[in-house]
Tab-separated table of C-alpha atoms in Angstrom:
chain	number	residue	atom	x	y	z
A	43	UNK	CA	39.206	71.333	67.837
A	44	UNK	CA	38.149	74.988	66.690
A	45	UNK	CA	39.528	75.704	63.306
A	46	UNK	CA	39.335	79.331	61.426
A	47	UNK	CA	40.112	79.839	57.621
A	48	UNK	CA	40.920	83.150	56.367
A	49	UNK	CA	39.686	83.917	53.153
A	50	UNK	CA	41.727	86.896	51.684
A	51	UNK	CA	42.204	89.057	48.563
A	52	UNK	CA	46.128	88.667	47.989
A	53	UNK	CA	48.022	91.893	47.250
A	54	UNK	CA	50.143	91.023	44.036
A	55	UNK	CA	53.384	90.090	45.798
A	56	UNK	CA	53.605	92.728	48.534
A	57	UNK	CA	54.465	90.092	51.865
A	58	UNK	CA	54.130	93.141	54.162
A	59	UNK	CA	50.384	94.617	53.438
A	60	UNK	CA	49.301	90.088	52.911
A	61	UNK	CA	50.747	89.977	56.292
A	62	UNK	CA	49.522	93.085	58.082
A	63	UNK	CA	45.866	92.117	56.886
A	64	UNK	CA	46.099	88.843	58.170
A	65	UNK	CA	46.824	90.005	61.804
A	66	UNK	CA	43.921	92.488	61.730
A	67	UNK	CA	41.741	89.844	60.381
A	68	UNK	CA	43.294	86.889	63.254
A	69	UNK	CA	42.971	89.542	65.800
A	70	UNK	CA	38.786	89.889	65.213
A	71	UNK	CA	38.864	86.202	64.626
A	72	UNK	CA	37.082	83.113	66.755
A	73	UNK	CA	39.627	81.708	69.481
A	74	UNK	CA	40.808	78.997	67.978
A	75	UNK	CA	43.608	75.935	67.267
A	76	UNK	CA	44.425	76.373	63.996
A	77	UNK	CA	44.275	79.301	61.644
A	78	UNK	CA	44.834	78.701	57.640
A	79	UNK	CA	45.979	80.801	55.572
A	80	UNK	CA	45.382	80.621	51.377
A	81	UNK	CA	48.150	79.212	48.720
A	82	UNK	CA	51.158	81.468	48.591
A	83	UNK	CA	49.198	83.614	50.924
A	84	UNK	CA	52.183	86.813	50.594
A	85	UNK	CA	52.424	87.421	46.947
A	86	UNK	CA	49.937	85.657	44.927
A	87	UNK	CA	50.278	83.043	42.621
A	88	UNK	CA	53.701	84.038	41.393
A	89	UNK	CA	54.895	81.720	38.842
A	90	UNK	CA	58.382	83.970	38.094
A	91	UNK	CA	59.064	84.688	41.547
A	92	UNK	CA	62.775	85.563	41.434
A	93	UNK	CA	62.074	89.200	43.069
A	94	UNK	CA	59.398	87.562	45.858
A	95	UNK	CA	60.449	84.024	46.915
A	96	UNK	CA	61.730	83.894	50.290
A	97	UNK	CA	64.526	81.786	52.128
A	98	UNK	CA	63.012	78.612	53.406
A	99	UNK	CA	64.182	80.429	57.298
A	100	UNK	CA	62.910	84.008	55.762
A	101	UNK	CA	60.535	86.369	57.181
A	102	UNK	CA	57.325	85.268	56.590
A	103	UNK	CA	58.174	81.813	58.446
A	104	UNK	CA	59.040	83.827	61.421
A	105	UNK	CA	56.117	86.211	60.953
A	106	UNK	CA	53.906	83.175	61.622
A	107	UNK	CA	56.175	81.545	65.003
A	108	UNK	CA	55.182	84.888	65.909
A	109	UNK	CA	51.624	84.653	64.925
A	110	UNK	CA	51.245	80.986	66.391
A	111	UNK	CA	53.188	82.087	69.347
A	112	UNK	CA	50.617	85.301	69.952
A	113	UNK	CA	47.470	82.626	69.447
A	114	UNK	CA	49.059	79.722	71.409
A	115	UNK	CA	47.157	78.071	68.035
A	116	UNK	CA	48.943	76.819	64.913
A	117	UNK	CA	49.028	78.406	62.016
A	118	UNK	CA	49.004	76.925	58.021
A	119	UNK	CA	49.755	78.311	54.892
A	120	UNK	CA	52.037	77.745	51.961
A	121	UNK	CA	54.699	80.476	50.540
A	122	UNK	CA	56.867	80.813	47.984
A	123	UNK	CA	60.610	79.767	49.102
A	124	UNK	CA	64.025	78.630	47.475
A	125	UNK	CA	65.264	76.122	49.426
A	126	UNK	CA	68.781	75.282	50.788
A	127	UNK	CA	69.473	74.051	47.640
A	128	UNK	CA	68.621	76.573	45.562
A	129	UNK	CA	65.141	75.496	44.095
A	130	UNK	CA	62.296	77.314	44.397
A	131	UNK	CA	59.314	75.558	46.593
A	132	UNK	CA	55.790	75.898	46.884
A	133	UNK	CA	55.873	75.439	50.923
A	134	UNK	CA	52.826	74.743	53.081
A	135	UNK	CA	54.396	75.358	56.408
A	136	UNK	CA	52.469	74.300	59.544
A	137	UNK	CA	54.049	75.909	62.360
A	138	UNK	CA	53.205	75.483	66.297
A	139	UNK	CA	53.013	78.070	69.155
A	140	UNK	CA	56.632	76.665	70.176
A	141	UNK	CA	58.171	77.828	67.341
A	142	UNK	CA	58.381	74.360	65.503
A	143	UNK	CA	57.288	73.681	62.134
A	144	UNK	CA	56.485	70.913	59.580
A	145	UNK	CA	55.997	71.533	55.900
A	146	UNK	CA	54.839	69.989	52.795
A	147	UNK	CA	56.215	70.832	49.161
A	148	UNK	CA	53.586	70.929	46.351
A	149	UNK	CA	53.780	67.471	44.469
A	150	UNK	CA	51.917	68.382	41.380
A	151	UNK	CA	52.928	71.614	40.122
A	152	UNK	CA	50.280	73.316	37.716
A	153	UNK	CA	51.936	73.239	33.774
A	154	UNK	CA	49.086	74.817	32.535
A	155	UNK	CA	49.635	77.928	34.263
A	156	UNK	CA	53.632	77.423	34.288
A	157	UNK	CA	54.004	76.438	37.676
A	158	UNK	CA	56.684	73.945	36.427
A	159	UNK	CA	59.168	75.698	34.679
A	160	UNK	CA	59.345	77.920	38.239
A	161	UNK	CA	59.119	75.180	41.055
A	162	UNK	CA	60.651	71.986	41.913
A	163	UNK	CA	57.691	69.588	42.761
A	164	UNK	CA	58.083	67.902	46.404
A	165	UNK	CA	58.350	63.846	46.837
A	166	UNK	CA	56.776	63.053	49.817
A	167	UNK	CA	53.034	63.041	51.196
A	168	UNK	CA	53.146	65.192	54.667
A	169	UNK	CA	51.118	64.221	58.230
A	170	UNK	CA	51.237	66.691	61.084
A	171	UNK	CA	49.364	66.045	64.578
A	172	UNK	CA	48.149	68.385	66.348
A	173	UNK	CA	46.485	68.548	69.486
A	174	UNK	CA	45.646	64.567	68.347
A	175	UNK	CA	43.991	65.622	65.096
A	176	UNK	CA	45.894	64.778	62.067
A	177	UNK	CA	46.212	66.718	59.031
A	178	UNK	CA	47.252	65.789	55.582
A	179	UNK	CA	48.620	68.702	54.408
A	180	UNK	CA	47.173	69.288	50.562
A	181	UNK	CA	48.119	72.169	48.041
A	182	UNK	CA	45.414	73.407	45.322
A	183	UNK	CA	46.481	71.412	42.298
A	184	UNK	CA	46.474	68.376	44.498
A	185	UNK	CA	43.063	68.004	44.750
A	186	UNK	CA	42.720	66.674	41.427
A	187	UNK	CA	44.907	63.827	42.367
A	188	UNK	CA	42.673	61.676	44.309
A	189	UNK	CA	45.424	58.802	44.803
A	190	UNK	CA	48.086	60.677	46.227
A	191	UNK	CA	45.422	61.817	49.187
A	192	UNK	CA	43.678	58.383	49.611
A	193	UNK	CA	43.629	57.955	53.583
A	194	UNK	CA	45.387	54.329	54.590
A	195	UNK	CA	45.194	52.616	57.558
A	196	UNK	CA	47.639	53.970	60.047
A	197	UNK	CA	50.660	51.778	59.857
A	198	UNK	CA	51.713	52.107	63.767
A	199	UNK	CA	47.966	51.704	65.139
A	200	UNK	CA	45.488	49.504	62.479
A	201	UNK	CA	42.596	50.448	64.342
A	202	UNK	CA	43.336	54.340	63.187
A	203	UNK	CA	43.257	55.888	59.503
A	204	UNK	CA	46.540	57.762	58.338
A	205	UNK	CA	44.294	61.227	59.133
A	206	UNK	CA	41.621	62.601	60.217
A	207	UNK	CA	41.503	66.091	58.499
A	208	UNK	CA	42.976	66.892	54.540
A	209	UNK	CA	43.682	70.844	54.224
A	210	UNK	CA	44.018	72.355	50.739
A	211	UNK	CA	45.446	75.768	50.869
A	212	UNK	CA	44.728	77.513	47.104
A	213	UNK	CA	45.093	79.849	44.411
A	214	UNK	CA	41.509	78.516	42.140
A	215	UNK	CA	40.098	81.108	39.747
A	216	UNK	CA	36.433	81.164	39.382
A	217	UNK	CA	36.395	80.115	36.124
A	218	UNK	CA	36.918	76.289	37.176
A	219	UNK	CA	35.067	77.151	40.277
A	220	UNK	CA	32.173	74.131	40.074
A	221	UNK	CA	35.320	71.756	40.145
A	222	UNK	CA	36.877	73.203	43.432
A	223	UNK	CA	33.509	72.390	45.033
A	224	UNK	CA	32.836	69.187	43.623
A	225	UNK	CA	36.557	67.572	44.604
A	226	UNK	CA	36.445	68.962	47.634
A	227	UNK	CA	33.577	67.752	48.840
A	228	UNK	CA	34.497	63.460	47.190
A	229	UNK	CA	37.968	64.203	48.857
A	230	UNK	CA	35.664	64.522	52.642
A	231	UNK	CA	33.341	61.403	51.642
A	232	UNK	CA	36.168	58.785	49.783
A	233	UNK	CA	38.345	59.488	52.975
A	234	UNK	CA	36.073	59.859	55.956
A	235	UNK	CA	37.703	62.827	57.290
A	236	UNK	CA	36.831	66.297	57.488
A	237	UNK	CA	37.924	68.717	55.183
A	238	UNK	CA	39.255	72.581	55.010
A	239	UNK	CA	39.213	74.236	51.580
A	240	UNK	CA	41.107	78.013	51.997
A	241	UNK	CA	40.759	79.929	48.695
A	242	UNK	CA	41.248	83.322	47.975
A	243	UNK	CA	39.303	86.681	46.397
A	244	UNK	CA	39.920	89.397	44.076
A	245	UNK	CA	42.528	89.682	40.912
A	246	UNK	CA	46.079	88.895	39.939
A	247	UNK	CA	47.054	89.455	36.416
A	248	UNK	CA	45.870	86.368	35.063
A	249	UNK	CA	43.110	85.310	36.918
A	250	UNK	CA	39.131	86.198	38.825
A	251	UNK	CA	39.215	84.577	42.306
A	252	UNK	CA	35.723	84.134	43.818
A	253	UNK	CA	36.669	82.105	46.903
A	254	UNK	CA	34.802	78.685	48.011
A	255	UNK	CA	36.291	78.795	51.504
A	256	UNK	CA	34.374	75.874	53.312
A	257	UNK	CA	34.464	73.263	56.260
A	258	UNK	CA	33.324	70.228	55.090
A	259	UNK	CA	32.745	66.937	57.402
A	260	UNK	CA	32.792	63.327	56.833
A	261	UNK	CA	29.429	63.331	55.889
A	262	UNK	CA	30.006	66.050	52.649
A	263	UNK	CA	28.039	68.104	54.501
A	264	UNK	CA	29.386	71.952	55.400
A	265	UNK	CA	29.837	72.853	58.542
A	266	UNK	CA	31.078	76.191	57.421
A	267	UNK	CA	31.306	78.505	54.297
A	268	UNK	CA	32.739	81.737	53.986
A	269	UNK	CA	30.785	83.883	51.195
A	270	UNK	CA	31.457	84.171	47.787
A	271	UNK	CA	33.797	86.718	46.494
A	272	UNK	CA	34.457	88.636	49.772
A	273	UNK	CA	36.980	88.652	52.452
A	274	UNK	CA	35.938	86.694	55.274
A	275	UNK	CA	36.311	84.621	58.222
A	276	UNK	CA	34.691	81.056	58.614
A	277	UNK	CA	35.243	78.819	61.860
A	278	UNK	CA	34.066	75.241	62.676
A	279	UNK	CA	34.874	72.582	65.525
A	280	UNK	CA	36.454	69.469	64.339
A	281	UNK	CA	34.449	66.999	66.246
A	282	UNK	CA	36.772	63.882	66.854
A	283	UNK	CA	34.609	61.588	68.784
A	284	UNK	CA	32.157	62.058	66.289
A	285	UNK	CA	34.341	61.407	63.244
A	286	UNK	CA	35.521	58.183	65.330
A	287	UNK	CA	32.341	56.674	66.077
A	288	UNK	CA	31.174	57.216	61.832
A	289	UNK	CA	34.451	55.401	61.145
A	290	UNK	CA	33.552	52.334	64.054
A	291	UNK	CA	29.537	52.346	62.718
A	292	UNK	CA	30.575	52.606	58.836
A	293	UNK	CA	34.193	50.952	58.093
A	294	UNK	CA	34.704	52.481	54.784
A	295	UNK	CA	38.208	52.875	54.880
A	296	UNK	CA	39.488	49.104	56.187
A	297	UNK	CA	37.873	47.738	52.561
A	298	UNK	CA	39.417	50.592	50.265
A	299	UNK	CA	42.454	49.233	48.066
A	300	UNK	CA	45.704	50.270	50.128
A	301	UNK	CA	48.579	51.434	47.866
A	302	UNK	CA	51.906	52.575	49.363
A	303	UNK	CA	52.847	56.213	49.549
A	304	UNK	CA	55.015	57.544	51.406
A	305	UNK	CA	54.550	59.703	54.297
């Protein structure tokens, strides 16, 4: 599977210019199945977001059916919604070329930067397949929770893990930069699966974005990485067979500690 991560510099809460750029930059991009886009990819890390949250069916959902339609390729990245009943959601949609969609709601909101007192923090852990690669769907903040991401063994086949790819979308300022690379790079050796870290460059009000944009395999090693503090483009092939046949020769996973949480 061909994968391409767009590294951008977010204008502060204009969806319109976030999503213009983001065509221009797919439309000079690799050919490929999935494109993903950065944490709250149309406005920024907006933790008072009355003016620029969207409706969960709003335009920027339809904006990328269009997108994914366009590509015949899926396309990832989390926005800024209020839900049908009326809270506010940091969304990671993951939407197909047919129009259908999956999403994941942020589970641990960030309280030092206020994320909290904004958002309502989503309950369950999210697993989309596509194109028979699976991806646990992963929001910034999330990467410091190791236990919540722990690949099981696949309840429905025992000879399979719960996923085969983790994708954290984010907002991480370059002043806690060394941690982004560190805990992205344990999450892709403790679960034996590759992994696609999708920051973003340049300024909001509050914080210095430098990027860290990588593709990083089972082995820690990267496959990809988009350079520091500019706008870019990185894409890697997800090699399947491969990952399957490190999994057969070196069973890490079948003598982890299995906890329950649900998917």
């Amino acid at each position: 599977m061909q994968v391409t991560l767009l590294q951008i510099d977010i204008a502060w809460c204009d969806a319109g210019q976030n999503r213009t750029v983001i065509e221009n930059m797919m439309s000079g991009a690799a050919k490929s199945d999935l494109y993903v886009l950065p944490e709250m990819f149309t406005t920024g890390f907006d933790v008072t977001p009355r003016a620029s949250v969207e409706a969960s069916e709003g335009e920027t959902l339809q904006w990328m059916r269009k997108m994914a339609a366009s590509y015949d390729a899926a396309v990832a990245g989390s926005v800024a919604i209020q839900s049908e009943d009326g809270s506010m959601r940091n969304r990671l949609y993951f939407v197909k070329p047919d129009g259908t969609y999956q999403y994941y709601d942020k589970r641990h909101l960030f309280t030092y930067g206020g994320e909290d007192k904004a958002y309502t923090r989503g309950a369950n852990r999210v697993i989309v397949e596509w194109r028979n690669v699976r991806f646990l769907l992963q929001i910034c903040y999330d990467l410091r929770f190791p236990v919540f991401a722990r690949n099981g063994i696949n309840k429905t086949n025992a000879s399979l893990p719960q996923y085969d790819c983790c994708i954290y979308v984010a907002n991480w300022p370059s002043s806690r930069r060394s941690v982004w690379d560190t805990l992205l790079h344990a999450r892709a050796l403790e679960n034996q699966c590759y992994v696609l870290g999708v920051n973003r460059v340049g300024d909001d009000a509050v914080c210095h974005y430098d990027g860290g944009t990588v593709v990083i395999d089972a082995y820690g090693k990267d496959l990809a990485v988009a350079p520091d503090s500019n706008v870019a483009i990185v894409t890697a092939e997800l090699d399947i067979d491969r990952l399957s046949s490190f999994r057969k020769k070196f069973p890490v996973l079948y003598d982890a500690d299995h906890y329950t949480i649900n998917n």
